[in-house]
Structures are given as structure tokens and as C-alpha cells.
Coordinates of C-alpha atoms in Angstrom, one line a residue:
Chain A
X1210 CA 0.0 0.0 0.0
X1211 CA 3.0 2.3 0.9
X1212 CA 4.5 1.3 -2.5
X1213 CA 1.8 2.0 -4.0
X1214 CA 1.2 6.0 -2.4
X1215 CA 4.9 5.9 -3.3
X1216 CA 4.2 5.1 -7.3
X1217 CA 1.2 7.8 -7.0
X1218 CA 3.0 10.7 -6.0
X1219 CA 6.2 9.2 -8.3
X1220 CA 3.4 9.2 -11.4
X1221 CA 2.6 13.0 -10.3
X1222 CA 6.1 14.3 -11.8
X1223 CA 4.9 13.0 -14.8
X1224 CA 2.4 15.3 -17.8
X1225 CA -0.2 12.0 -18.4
X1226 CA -1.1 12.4 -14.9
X1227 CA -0.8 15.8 -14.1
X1228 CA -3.2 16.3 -17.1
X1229 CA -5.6 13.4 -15.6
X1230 CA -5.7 15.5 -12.2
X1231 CA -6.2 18.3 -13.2
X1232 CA -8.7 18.0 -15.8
X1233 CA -10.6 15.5 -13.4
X1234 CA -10.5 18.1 -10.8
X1235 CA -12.5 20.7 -12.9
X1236 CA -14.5 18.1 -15.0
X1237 CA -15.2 17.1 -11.0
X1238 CA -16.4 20.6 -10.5
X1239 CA -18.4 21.1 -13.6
X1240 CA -20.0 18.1 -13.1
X1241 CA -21.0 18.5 -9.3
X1242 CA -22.5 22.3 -9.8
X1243 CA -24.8 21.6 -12.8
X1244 CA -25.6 18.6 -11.7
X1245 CA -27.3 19.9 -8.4
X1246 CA -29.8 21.6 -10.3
X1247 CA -30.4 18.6 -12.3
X1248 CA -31.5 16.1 -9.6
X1249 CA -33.6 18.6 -7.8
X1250 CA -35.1 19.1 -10.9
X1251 CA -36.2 15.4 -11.7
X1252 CA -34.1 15.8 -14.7
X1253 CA -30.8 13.6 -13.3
X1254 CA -31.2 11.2 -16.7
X1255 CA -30.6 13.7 -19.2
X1256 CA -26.7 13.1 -18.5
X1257 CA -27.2 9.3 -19.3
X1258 CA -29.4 10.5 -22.5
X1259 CA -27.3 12.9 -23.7
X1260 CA -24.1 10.5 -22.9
X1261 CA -25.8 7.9 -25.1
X1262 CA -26.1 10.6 -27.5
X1263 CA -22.1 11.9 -27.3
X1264 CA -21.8 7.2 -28.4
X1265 CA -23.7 8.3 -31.8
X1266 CA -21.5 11.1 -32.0
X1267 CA -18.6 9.1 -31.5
X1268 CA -19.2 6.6 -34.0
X1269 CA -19.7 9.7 -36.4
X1270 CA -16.6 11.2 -35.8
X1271 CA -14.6 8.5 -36.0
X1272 CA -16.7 7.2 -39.0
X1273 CA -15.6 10.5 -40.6
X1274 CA -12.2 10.7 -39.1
X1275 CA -12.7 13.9 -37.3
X1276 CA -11.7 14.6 -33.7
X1277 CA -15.0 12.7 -31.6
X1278 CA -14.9 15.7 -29.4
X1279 CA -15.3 18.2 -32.2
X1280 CA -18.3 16.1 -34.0
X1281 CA -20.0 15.3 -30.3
X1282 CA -19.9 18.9 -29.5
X1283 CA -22.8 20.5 -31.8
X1284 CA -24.7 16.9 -32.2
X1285 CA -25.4 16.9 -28.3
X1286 CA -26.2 20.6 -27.5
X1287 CA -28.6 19.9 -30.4
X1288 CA -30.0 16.8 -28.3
X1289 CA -30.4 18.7 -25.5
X1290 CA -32.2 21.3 -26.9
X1291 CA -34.5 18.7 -28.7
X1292 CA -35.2 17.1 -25.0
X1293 CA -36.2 20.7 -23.7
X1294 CA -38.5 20.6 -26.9
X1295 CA -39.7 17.2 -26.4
X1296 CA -40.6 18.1 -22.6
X1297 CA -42.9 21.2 -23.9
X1298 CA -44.2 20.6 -26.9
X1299 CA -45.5 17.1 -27.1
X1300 CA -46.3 16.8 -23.0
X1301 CA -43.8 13.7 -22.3
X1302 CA -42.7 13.2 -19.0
X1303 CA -38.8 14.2 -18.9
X1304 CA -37.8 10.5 -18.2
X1305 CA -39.3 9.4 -21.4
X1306 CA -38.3 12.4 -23.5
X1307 CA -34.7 11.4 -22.6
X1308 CA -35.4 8.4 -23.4
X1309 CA -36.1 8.9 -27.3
X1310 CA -33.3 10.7 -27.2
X1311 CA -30.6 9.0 -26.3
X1312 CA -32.1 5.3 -27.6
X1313 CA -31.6 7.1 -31.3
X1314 CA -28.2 8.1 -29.9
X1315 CA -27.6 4.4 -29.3
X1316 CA -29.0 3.2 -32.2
X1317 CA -27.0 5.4 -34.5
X1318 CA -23.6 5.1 -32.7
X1319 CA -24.6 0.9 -33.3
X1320 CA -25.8 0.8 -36.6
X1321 CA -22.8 3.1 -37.7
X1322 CA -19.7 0.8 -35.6
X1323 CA -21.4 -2.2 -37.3
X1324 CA -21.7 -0.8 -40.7
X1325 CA -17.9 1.0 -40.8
X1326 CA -16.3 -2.2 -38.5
X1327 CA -13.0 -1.8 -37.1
X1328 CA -12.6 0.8 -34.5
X1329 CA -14.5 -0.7 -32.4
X1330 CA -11.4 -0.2 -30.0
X1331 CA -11.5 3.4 -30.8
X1332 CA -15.3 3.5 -30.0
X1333 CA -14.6 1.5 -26.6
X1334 CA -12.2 4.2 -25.3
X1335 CA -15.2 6.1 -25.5
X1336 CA -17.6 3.9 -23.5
X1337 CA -15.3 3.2 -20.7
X1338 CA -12.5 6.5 -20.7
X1339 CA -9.2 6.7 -20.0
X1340 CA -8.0 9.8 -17.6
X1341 CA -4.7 8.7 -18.1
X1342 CA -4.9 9.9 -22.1
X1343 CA -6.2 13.3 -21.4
X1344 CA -4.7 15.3 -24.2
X1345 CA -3.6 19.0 -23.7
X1346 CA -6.3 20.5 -25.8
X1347 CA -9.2 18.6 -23.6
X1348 CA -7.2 19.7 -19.9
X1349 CA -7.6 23.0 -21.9
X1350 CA -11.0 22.5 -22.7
X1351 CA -12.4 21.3 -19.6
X1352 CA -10.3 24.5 -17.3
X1353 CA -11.5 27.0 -19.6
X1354 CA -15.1 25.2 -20.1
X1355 CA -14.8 25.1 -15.6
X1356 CA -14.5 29.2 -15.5
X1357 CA -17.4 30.0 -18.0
X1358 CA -19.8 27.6 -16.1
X1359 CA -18.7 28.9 -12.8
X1360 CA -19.0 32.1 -13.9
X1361 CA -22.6 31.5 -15.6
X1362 CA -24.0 30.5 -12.3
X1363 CA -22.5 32.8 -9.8
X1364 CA -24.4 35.4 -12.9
X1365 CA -27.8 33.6 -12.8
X1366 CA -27.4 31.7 -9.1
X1367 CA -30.5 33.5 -8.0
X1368 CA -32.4 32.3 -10.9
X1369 CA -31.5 29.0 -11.3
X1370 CA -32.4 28.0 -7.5
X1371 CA -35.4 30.3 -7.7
X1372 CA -36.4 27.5 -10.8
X1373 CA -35.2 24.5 -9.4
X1374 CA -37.3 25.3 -6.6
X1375 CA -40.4 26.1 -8.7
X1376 CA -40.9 26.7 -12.1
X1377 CA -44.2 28.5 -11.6
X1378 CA -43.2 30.5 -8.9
X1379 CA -40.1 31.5 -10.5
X1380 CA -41.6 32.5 -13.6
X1381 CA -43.9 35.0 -12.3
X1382 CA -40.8 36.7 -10.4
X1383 CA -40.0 37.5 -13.7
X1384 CA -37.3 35.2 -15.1
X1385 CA -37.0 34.0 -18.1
X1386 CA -37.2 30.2 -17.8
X1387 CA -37.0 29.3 -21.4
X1388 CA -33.5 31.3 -21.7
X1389 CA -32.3 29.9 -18.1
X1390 CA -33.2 26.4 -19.3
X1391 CA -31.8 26.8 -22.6
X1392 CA -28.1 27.6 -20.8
X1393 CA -28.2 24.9 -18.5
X1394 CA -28.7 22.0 -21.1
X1395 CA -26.3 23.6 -23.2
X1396 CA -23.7 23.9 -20.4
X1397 CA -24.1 20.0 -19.6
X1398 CA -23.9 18.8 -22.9
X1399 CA -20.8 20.1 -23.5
X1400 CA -19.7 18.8 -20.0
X1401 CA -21.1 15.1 -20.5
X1402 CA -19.0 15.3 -23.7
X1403 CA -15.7 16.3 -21.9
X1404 CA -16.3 14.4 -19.2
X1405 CA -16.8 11.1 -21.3
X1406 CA -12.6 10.9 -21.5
X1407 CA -12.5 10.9 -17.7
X1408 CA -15.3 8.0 -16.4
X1409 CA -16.4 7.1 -20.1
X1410 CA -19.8 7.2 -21.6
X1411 CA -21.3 4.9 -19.5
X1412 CA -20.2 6.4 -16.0
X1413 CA -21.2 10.2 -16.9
X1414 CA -24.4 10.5 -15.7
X1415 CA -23.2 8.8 -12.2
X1416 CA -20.6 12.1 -12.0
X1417 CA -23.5 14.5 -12.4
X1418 CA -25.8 12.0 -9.7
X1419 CA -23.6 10.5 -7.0
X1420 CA -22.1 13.6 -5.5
X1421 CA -25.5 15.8 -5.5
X1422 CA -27.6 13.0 -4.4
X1423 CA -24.7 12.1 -1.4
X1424 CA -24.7 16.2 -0.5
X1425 CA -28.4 16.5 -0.1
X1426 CA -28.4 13.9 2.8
X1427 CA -26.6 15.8 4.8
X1428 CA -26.7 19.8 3.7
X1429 CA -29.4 22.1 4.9
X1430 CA -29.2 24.8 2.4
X1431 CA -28.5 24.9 -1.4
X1432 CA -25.2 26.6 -1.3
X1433 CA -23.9 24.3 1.5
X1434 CA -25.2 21.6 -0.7
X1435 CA -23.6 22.0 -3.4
X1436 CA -20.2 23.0 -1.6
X1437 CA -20.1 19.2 0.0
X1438 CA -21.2 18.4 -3.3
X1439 CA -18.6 19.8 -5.0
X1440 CA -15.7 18.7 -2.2
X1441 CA -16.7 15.2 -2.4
X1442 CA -16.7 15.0 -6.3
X1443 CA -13.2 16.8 -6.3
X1444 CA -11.9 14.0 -3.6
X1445 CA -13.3 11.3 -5.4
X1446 CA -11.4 11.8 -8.7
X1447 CA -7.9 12.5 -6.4
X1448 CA -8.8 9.8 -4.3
X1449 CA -9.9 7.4 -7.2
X1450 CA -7.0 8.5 -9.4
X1451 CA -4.0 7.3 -6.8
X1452 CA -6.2 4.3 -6.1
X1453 CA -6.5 3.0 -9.4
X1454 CA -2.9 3.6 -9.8
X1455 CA -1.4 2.3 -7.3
X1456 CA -4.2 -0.9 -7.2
X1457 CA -4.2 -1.2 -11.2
X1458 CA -7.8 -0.5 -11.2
X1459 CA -9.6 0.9 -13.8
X1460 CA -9.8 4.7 -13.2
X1461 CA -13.5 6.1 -14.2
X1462 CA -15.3 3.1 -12.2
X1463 CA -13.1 3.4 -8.8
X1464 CA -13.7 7.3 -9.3
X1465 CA -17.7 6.5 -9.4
X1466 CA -17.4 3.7 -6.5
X1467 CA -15.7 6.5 -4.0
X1468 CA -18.4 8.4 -5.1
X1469 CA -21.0 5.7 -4.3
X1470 CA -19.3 5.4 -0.6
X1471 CA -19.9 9.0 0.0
X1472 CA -23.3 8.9 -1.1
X1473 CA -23.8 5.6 1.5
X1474 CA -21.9 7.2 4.5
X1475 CA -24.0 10.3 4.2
X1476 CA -27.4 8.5 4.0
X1477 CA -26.1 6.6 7.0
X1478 CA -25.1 9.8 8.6
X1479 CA -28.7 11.2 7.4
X1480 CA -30.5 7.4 8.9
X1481 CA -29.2 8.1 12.3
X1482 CA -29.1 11.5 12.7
X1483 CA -25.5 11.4 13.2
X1484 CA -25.1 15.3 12.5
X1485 CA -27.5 16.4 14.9
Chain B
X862 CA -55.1 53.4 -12.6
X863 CA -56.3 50.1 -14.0
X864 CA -54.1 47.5 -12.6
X865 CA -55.3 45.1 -15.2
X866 CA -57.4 45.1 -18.0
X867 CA -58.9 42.4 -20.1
X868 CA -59.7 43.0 -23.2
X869 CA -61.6 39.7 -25.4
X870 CA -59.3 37.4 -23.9
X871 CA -59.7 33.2 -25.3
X872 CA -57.9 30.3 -24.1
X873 CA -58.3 26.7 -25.5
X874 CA -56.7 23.5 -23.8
X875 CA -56.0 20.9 -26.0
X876 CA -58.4 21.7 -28.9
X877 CA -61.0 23.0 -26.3
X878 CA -62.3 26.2 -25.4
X879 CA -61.9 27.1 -21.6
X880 CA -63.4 30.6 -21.9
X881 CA -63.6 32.8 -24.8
X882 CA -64.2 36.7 -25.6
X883 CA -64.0 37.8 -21.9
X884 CA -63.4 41.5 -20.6
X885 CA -63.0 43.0 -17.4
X886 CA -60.8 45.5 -15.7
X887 CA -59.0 45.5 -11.9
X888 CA -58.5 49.1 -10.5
X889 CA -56.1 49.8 -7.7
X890 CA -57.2 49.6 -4.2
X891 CA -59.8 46.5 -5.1
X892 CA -60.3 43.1 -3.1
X893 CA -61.9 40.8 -5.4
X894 CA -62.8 37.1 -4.5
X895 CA -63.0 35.1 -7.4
X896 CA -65.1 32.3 -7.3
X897 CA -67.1 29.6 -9.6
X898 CA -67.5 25.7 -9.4
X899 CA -64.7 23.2 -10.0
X900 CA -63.0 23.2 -13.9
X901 CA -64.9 27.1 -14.6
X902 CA -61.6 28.5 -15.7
X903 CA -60.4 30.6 -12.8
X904 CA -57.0 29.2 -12.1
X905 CA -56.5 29.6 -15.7
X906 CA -57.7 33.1 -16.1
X907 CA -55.3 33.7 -13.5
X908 CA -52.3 32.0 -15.3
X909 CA -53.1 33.4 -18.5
X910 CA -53.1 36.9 -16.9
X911 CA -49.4 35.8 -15.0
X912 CA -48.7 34.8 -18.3
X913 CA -47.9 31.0 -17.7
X914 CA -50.9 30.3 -19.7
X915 CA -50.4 31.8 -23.5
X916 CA -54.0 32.7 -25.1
X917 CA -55.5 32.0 -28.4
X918 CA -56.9 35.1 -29.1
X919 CA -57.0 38.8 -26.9
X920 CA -54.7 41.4 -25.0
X921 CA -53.7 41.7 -21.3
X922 CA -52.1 44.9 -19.8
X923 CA -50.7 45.0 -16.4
X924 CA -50.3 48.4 -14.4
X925 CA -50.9 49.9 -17.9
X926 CA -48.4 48.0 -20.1
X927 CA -49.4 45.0 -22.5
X928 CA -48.6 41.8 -21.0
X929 CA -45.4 41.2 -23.3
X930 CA -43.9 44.4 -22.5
X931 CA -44.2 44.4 -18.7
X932 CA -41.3 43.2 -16.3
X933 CA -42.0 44.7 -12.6
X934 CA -42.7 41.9 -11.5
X935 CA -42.1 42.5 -8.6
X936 CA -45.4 44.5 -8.1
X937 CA -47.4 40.9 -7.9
X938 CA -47.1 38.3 -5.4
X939 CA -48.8 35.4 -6.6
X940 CA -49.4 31.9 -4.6
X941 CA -50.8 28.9 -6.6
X942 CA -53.0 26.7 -6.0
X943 CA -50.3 23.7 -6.2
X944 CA -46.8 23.3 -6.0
X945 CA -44.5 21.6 -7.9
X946 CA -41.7 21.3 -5.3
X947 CA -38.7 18.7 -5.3
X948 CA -38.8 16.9 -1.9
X949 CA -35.4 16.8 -0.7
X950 CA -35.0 21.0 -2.0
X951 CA -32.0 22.1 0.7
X952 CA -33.1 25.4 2.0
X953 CA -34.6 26.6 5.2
X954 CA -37.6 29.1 5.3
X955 CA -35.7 32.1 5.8
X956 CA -34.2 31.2 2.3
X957 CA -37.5 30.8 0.5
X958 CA -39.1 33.6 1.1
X959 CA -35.9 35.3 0.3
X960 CA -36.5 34.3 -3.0
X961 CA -39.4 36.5 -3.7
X962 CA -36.9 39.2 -3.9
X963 CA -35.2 37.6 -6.7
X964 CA -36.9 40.2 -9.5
X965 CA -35.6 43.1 -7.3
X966 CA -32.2 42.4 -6.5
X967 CA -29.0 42.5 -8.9
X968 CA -26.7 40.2 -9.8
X969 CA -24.2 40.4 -7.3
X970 CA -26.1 42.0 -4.4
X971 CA -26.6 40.9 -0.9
X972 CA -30.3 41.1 0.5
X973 CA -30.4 44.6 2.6
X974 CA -31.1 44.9 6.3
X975 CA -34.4 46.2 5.7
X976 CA -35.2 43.2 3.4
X977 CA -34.2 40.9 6.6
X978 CA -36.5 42.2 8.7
X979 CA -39.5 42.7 6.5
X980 CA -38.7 38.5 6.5
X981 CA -38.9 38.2 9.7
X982 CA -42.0 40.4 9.9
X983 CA -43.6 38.7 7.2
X984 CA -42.8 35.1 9.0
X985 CA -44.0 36.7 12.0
X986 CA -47.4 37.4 10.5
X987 CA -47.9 34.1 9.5
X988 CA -47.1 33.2 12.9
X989 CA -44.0 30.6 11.3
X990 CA -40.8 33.0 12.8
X991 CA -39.8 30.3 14.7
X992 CA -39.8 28.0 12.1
X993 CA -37.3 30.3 10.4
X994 CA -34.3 28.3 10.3
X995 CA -36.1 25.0 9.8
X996 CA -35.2 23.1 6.3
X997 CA -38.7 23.1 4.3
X998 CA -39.3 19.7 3.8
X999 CA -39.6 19.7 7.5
X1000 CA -42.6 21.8 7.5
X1001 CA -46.3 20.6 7.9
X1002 CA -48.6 21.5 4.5
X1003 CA -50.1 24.7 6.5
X1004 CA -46.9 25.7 7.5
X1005 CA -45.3 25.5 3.6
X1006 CA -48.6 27.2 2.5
X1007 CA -47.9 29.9 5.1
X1008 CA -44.3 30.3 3.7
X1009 CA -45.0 30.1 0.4
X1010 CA -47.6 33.4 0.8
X1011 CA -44.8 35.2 3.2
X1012 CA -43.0 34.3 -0.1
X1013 CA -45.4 36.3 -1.9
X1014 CA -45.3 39.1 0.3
X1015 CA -42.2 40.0 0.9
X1016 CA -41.8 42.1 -2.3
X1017 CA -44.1 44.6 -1.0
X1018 CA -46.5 43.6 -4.1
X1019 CA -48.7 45.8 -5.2
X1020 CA -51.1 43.0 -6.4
X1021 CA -51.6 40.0 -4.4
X1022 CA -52.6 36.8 -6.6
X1023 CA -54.5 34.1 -4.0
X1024 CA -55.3 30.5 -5.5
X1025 CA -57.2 29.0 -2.7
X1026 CA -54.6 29.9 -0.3
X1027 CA -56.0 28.6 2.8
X1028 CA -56.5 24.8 1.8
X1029 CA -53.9 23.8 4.4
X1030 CA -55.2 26.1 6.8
X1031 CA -57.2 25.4 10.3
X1032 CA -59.8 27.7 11.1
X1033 CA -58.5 29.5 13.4
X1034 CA -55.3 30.8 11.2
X1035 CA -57.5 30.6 8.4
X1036 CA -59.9 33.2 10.4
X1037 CA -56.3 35.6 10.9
X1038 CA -55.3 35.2 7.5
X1039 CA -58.2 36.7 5.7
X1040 CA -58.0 39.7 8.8
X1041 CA -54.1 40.3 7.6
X1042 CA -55.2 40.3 3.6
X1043 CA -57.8 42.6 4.7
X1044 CA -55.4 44.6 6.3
X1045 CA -53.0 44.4 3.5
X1046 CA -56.3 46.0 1.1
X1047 CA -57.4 48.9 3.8
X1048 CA -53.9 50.2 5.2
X1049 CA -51.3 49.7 2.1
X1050 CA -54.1 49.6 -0.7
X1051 CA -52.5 46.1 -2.1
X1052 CA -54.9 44.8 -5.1
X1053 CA -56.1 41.3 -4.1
X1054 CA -57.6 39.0 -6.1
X1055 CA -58.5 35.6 -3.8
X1056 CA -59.5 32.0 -5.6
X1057 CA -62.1 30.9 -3.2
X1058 CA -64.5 28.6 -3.1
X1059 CA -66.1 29.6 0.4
X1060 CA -68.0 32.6 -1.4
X1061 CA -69.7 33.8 1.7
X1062 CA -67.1 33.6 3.6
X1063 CA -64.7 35.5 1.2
X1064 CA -67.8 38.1 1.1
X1065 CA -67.3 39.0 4.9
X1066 CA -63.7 40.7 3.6
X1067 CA -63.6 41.1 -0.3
X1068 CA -65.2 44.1 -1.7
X1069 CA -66.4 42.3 -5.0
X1070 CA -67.4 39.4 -6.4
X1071 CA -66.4 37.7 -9.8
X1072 CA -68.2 34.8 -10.3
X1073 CA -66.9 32.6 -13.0
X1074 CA -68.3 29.8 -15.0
X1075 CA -66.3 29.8 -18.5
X1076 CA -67.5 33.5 -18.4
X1077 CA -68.3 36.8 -16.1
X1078 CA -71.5 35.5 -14.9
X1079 CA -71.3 38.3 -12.4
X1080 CA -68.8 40.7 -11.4
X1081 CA -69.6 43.5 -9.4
X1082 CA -70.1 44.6 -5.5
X1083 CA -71.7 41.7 -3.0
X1084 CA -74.6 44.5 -2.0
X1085 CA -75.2 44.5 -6.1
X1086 CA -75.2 40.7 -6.2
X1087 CA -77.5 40.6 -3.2
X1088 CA -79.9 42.6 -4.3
X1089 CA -79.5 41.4 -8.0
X1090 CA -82.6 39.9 -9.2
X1091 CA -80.9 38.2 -12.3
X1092 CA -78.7 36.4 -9.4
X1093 CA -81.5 35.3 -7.7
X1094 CA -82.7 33.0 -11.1
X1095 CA -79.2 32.0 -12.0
X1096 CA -78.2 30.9 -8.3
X1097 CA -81.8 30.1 -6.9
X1098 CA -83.1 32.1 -3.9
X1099 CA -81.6 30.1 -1.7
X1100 CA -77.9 29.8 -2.4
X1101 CA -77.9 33.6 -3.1
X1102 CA -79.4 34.0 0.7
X1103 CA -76.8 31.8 2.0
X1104 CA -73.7 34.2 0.4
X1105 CA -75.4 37.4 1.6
X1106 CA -76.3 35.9 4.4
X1107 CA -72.3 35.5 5.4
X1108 CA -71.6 38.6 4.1

């Protein structure tokens, strides 16, 4: 074990995992803060929707052989918008709106892999992500992509919990809801996409869940929510990258199992009222 | 000042009509209970006027601006009939009706002193101060009804919006609560319209009556609709005795 702490802070001199840290640390962030509003909204699937989308994307891009991350971009802001749409327009519950959503996402990413064949590696890079291949560009990416969300809700914070808490309410205070919404979904489909090299497709939507859900055991106000929110998602990727490391453990699912202990030691903590 | 006018407003819910071609104007200073039997349209009057319902046909103004051009929003407080609230929303009461203020204040500013206490005045009133630091999804559904119309308050509207308010309510607080609204109409001339079903009751403190069945069936005074003959053979002589009766 003390070999292994050893080889962790020995693998921090070098730029694979420095990269890895650091852009798990702000996709950790990103993640954490939209996806507060997300699960107090009833909207904590659009991550794993939009996720299946960013596969079709995928499948495109490489199909194409263009950069994934350049072709997933547009394609799942698009999708997200279409979910708002779905949501208003044709009366579907948000769970199922997602879910048209991101089975054509599926369906397109298969049908495409099976027609092209042969980088199905590539494609499976994808589904399962590799921290320790963060490129320059995406550490880039994902600090610069931190900032402007940051920034975007300390500039709308008052709006975006006055709508999480109710729509209704919210809209005859005068906000704009359509224009509020519209930011949020475009701000997490560009982060599901980015954070699809860190925990892979298939974990995303467990970045943007397991840290809120774990906070709102224990906080008692929004802002102290999603501090311990975002504390516990930052810990988890540190945590989970010198684990995997040191353990040779795959690095997105030890990142989402620290993340699943939090959420059970805080719903413990919540159970017997351990805080009180 | 009218503080809204209708002028030939139609809605229609999926392909049907809930109310067409109606009219009517709210001045300052009135108290108007709105009432009318179950599915009549009132709740969506009122939601097409807060614009959260859009119409098919029609033009609302609000303080004297059409509806798409107004944004004091603050001047209404509004409480609806249902909530849509997450269960596990982290905030205490203090915190939500500190969102009322949300139209008022600017991006980066704090809420003023003077906003503090008119919270705890408010909470006070709806006799919930010492609830003030509780988390919401603590509360009882009288006590989140109370805190959702201290919510509503707190802006110092100018119009109040009520639908069925006092649901949750015993009688007793129910009793005060109609007092402070009262209150609210006689010393700082707030516009109230109230969603009520209790007509006589609501007679005892409104100053009007609109009674609503997919149109104005009467709107006017509670002395006019007591003494209104056309009442008497819409309502029966009976049901009409019972609301004047109360008031």
C-alpha cells in the first residue's frame, strides 16, 4: 500500500497524470455544480441520455475521421435542446423524452460501428475512458469550459435556484425560464461530452448524480449543498486517481465507486441522525 | 389606474375552449374574491393573466403596459393553488421567502437589512418566525402554504394573486389570515384577487365578487349581487341568501 502512495506521487512528476488530475479536478467541479440543479429538478437522466447521444457522436466522428470531441460537440447541445423541446411541446414526462433521445443516440452510434467495423477499440475508449490519455487540448478544454460555467451560475445563481425550486413561482418573479433552461442543457452537454474521457460514456451520468444526491443527505441549504457536493466530487477523482494507480484498477469506475461510498456514508449519517 | 385590464381574452386546452371573448378591468385599491364551481376556468384566467398560460386570441395589460412588455414583476405576489416542489429541496424558510426578492435584486447583491426584517416580519405574521431556520421539507402542509404566501409578500407587491390559499389552513389561522389580507387591502391599498371557493365567507372581507363559469357571470359589489334579481334565477333564492347571508 505504501509502495503503492509511493508510485502515485512518483506518477505526479509526470504530464499524463498531471493532465488526468487536473482536468478530473475541474470536470469534478463542472459536473458536481450543474448537476445539483439537475436532480432537484427530476431531470438527473438527461446526463445518461445525452451521454448515449455523445456514443452516436462518436461513431460519427470517428466514422468521418474527425476529432469525436469536435463532431460530439454541436450533435449533443442539439439533443439537448431537442429534449427541452420534447418536454414542452409534445407533454412527455422528462424521463421518457430522454429516453427517445438517447435510444436514437444508441442506435446510431450501433448501426454506424457495425456498418464501418474496425474501430471498435477506438469506439470503446469512448464507453469506458481513459483519464490517463487526457490530451492537452481537452485539460484545456475542460479549465476554460470550468470558468465559463462557474462564472454563468454565480451570474444567474438567484435564478437558477429560484427555478429548481419552482418553475411556476419563478416565472412570475420574472425570469426567463426558457433562456435559463436553454443555458443549463447547453452547459451539460458540453460537459457530458468532456467528461466522457474521464469516467467514459457509460459512468457520466453517475458524476453529475452520485455527488449531489450524497450532498443532499446531509446539507441544509442549497449553497452548502452544493459545496459538499462539490468537495466530495473533487476527492473522489484525487482519491480514485491514486487508487486505481497504485491498485491497477480501472480509473472512471473506482472514481464512481468513491463516489457511491460517499453517497452511503452520508445516507447513513442522514439514517441516524448522526449530524444532529 | 387600472391595474389590469382584459380585453376579449380566449384560451383553449387541447383543442377546447376554456373561456372565450372575456373583458374586465381590476383598478387599484380593489379586493376581489373570485369564485365559480370546479373546472370554470379561474385558475387559468389567472395564469393566463401571469402569463404562464399563453391565449389563443386577446390582450392583457398589467399596471398599464401590454402583458409582453411588462417586467416589474415585482409589483405581484402570486401563490398557486399547487406546487411543484422537489422533496429533498435544501433550504430553510428564511431562504424561501428570500426568493421573492429575486426580481428586485441585482446580480451580485446581498439582501439589505431592511429586506431581513421585513422576512422576519412577514414570518411573523404568518405566525412561522420560529420555524425560520427549519429546512422546508420539514414543515407541515399549512406551515409551507404559510411560507410560500410570506414568499409572496415580501416584495411589498402591489397585487396579491391568492389561489385557494388557505387549503392547508385550520380555522383559526385561516380566520387571521383573511384579517391580515384585509389589512394588506385597507392600510397599504395592495390589489387582491383571492381564488375561493367559500363565497360567503370571502364576502365577509372582499369588496367584489367575480363569479366565474367559463364566463363573467357576475362581477360587481356583494350589495349589487344581493340585491341582483338576475342572481336570484341563476343561483336560486336560496344559495344567493346563504352568500349574503355571510356577508
Amino acid at each position: 500500500m505504501t509502495q503503492g502512495y509511493l508510485n502515485f506521487f512518483d506518477m505526479l512528476s509526470y504530464g499524463f497524470a498531471q493532465r488526468a488530475l487536473i482536468s478530473g479536478t475541474f470536470i469534478a467541479i463542472l459536473c458536481s455544480v450543474l448537476g445539483m440543479f439537475l436532480v432537484l429538478r427530476k431531470l438527473s437522466l438527461i446526463g445518461d441520455g445525452l451521454a448515449h447521444v455523445t456514443f452516436g457522436s462518436v461513431a460519427i466522428g470517428i466514422f468521418l475521421n474527425v476529432y469525436p470531441v469536435y463532431v460530439a460537440i454541436p450533435i449533443t447541445v442539439l439533443s439537448g435542446f431537442g429534449i427541452l423541446k420534447l418536454i414542452q411541446k409534445t407533454r412527455l414526462y422528462a424521463d421518457a423524452a430522454i429516453g427517445v433521445v438517447s435510444s436514437a443516440g444508441v442506435s446510431i452510434g450501433i448501426l454506424i460501428a457495425s456498418v464501418a467495423g474496425g474501430f471498435n477499440v477506438d469506439l470503446f475508449s469512448y464507453l469506458f475512458g481513459n483519464i490517463l490519455s487526457v490530451s492537452n487540448e481537452e485539460m484545456f478544454l475542460s479549465i476554460i469550459l470550468s470558468f465559463v460555467v462557474i462564472v454563468t451560475v454565480i451570474l444567474f445563481y438567484r435564478q437558477l435556484v429560484s427555478i429548481t425550486f419552482e418553475e411556476e413561482l419563478a416565472k412570475v418573479s420574472g425570469i426567463k425560464i426558457e433562456r435559463i433552461n436553454n443555458i443549463l442543457v447547453f452547459l451539460i452537454s458540453i460537459t457530458v461530452v468532456l467528461s466522457m474521457r474521464v469516467v467514459g460514456i457509460m459512468l457520466v451520468s453517475s458524476f453529475l448524480i452520485l455527488p449531489n444526491v450524497a450532498a443532499l443527505q446531509i446539507a441544509r441549504s442549497f449553497s452548502k449543498a452544493m459545496f459538499v457536493s462539490t468537495t466530495l466530487s473533487v476527492f473522489s477523482v484525487v482519491f480514485g486517481i491514486a487508487v486505481s494507480f497504485s491498485f491497477n484498477l480501472p480509473t472512471g469506475a473506482t472514481i464512481v465507486l468513491i463516489n457511491l461510498l460517499f453517497f452511503l456514508i452520508t445516507s447513513f449519517i442522514k439514517r441516524t441522525n448522526f449530524l444532529k | 389606474m387600472s391595474v389590469i385590464t382584459v380585453n376579449n381574452l380566449s384560451v383553449m386546452y387541447e383543442k377546447e375552449c376554456v373561456f372565450s371573448d372575456i373583458s374586465f378591468s381590476v383598478e387599484k385599491g380593489d379586493y376581489i374574491a373570485l369564485a365559480g364551481p370546479n373546472g370554470s376556468g379561474k385558475s387559468t384566467l389567472i395564469k393566463t393573466i401571469l402569463s404562464l398560460v399563453k391565449p389563443i386570441h386577446g390582450s392583457i395589460f398589467l399596471f398599464d403596459k401590454p402583458l409582453g412588455d411588462f417586467k416589474d414583476w415585482n409589483k405581484i405576489g402570486y401563490v398557486p393553488q399547487k406546487l411543484n416542489l422537489s422533496q429533498y429541496f435544501p433550504a430553510t424558510v428564511k431562504e424561501v421567502v428570500a426568493m421573492g426578492l429575486v426580481s428586485k435584486q441585482s446580480y451580485f447583491s446581498k439582501i439589505k437589512k431592511v429586506d431581513l426584517e421585513r422576512i422576519d416580519y412577514l414570518l411573523n405574521l404568518m405566525e412561522i418566525l420560529q420555524l425560520k431556520d427549519k429546512n422546508i421539507n420539514e414543515l407541515s402542509g399549512g406551515q409551507l402554504q404559510r411560507a410560500i404566501i410570506a414568499r409572496a409578500l415580501v416584495s411589498n407587491p402591489e397585487l396579491l394573486i391568492l389561489d385557494e390559499p388557505t387549503t392547508a389552513l385550520d380555522p383559526n389561522t385561516r380566520e387571521r389570515f383573511f384579517i391580515t389580507l384585509k389589512d394588506l387591502n385597507m392600510s397599504d391599498n395592495v390589489t387582491i384577487i383571492l381564488i375561493t371557493h367559500d363565497t360567503g365567507g370571502a364576502g365577509q372581507y372582499a369588496k367584489k365578487l367575480m363569479y366565474f363559469d367559463s364566463k363573467i357571470v357576475f362581477y360587481g359589489t356583494f350589495d349589487d349581487f344581493c340585491s341582483s334579481e338576475s342572481m336570484s334565477s341563476y343561483f336560486g333564492y336560496n344559495s344567493q341568501h346563504i352568500i349574503c347571508h355571510k356577508h
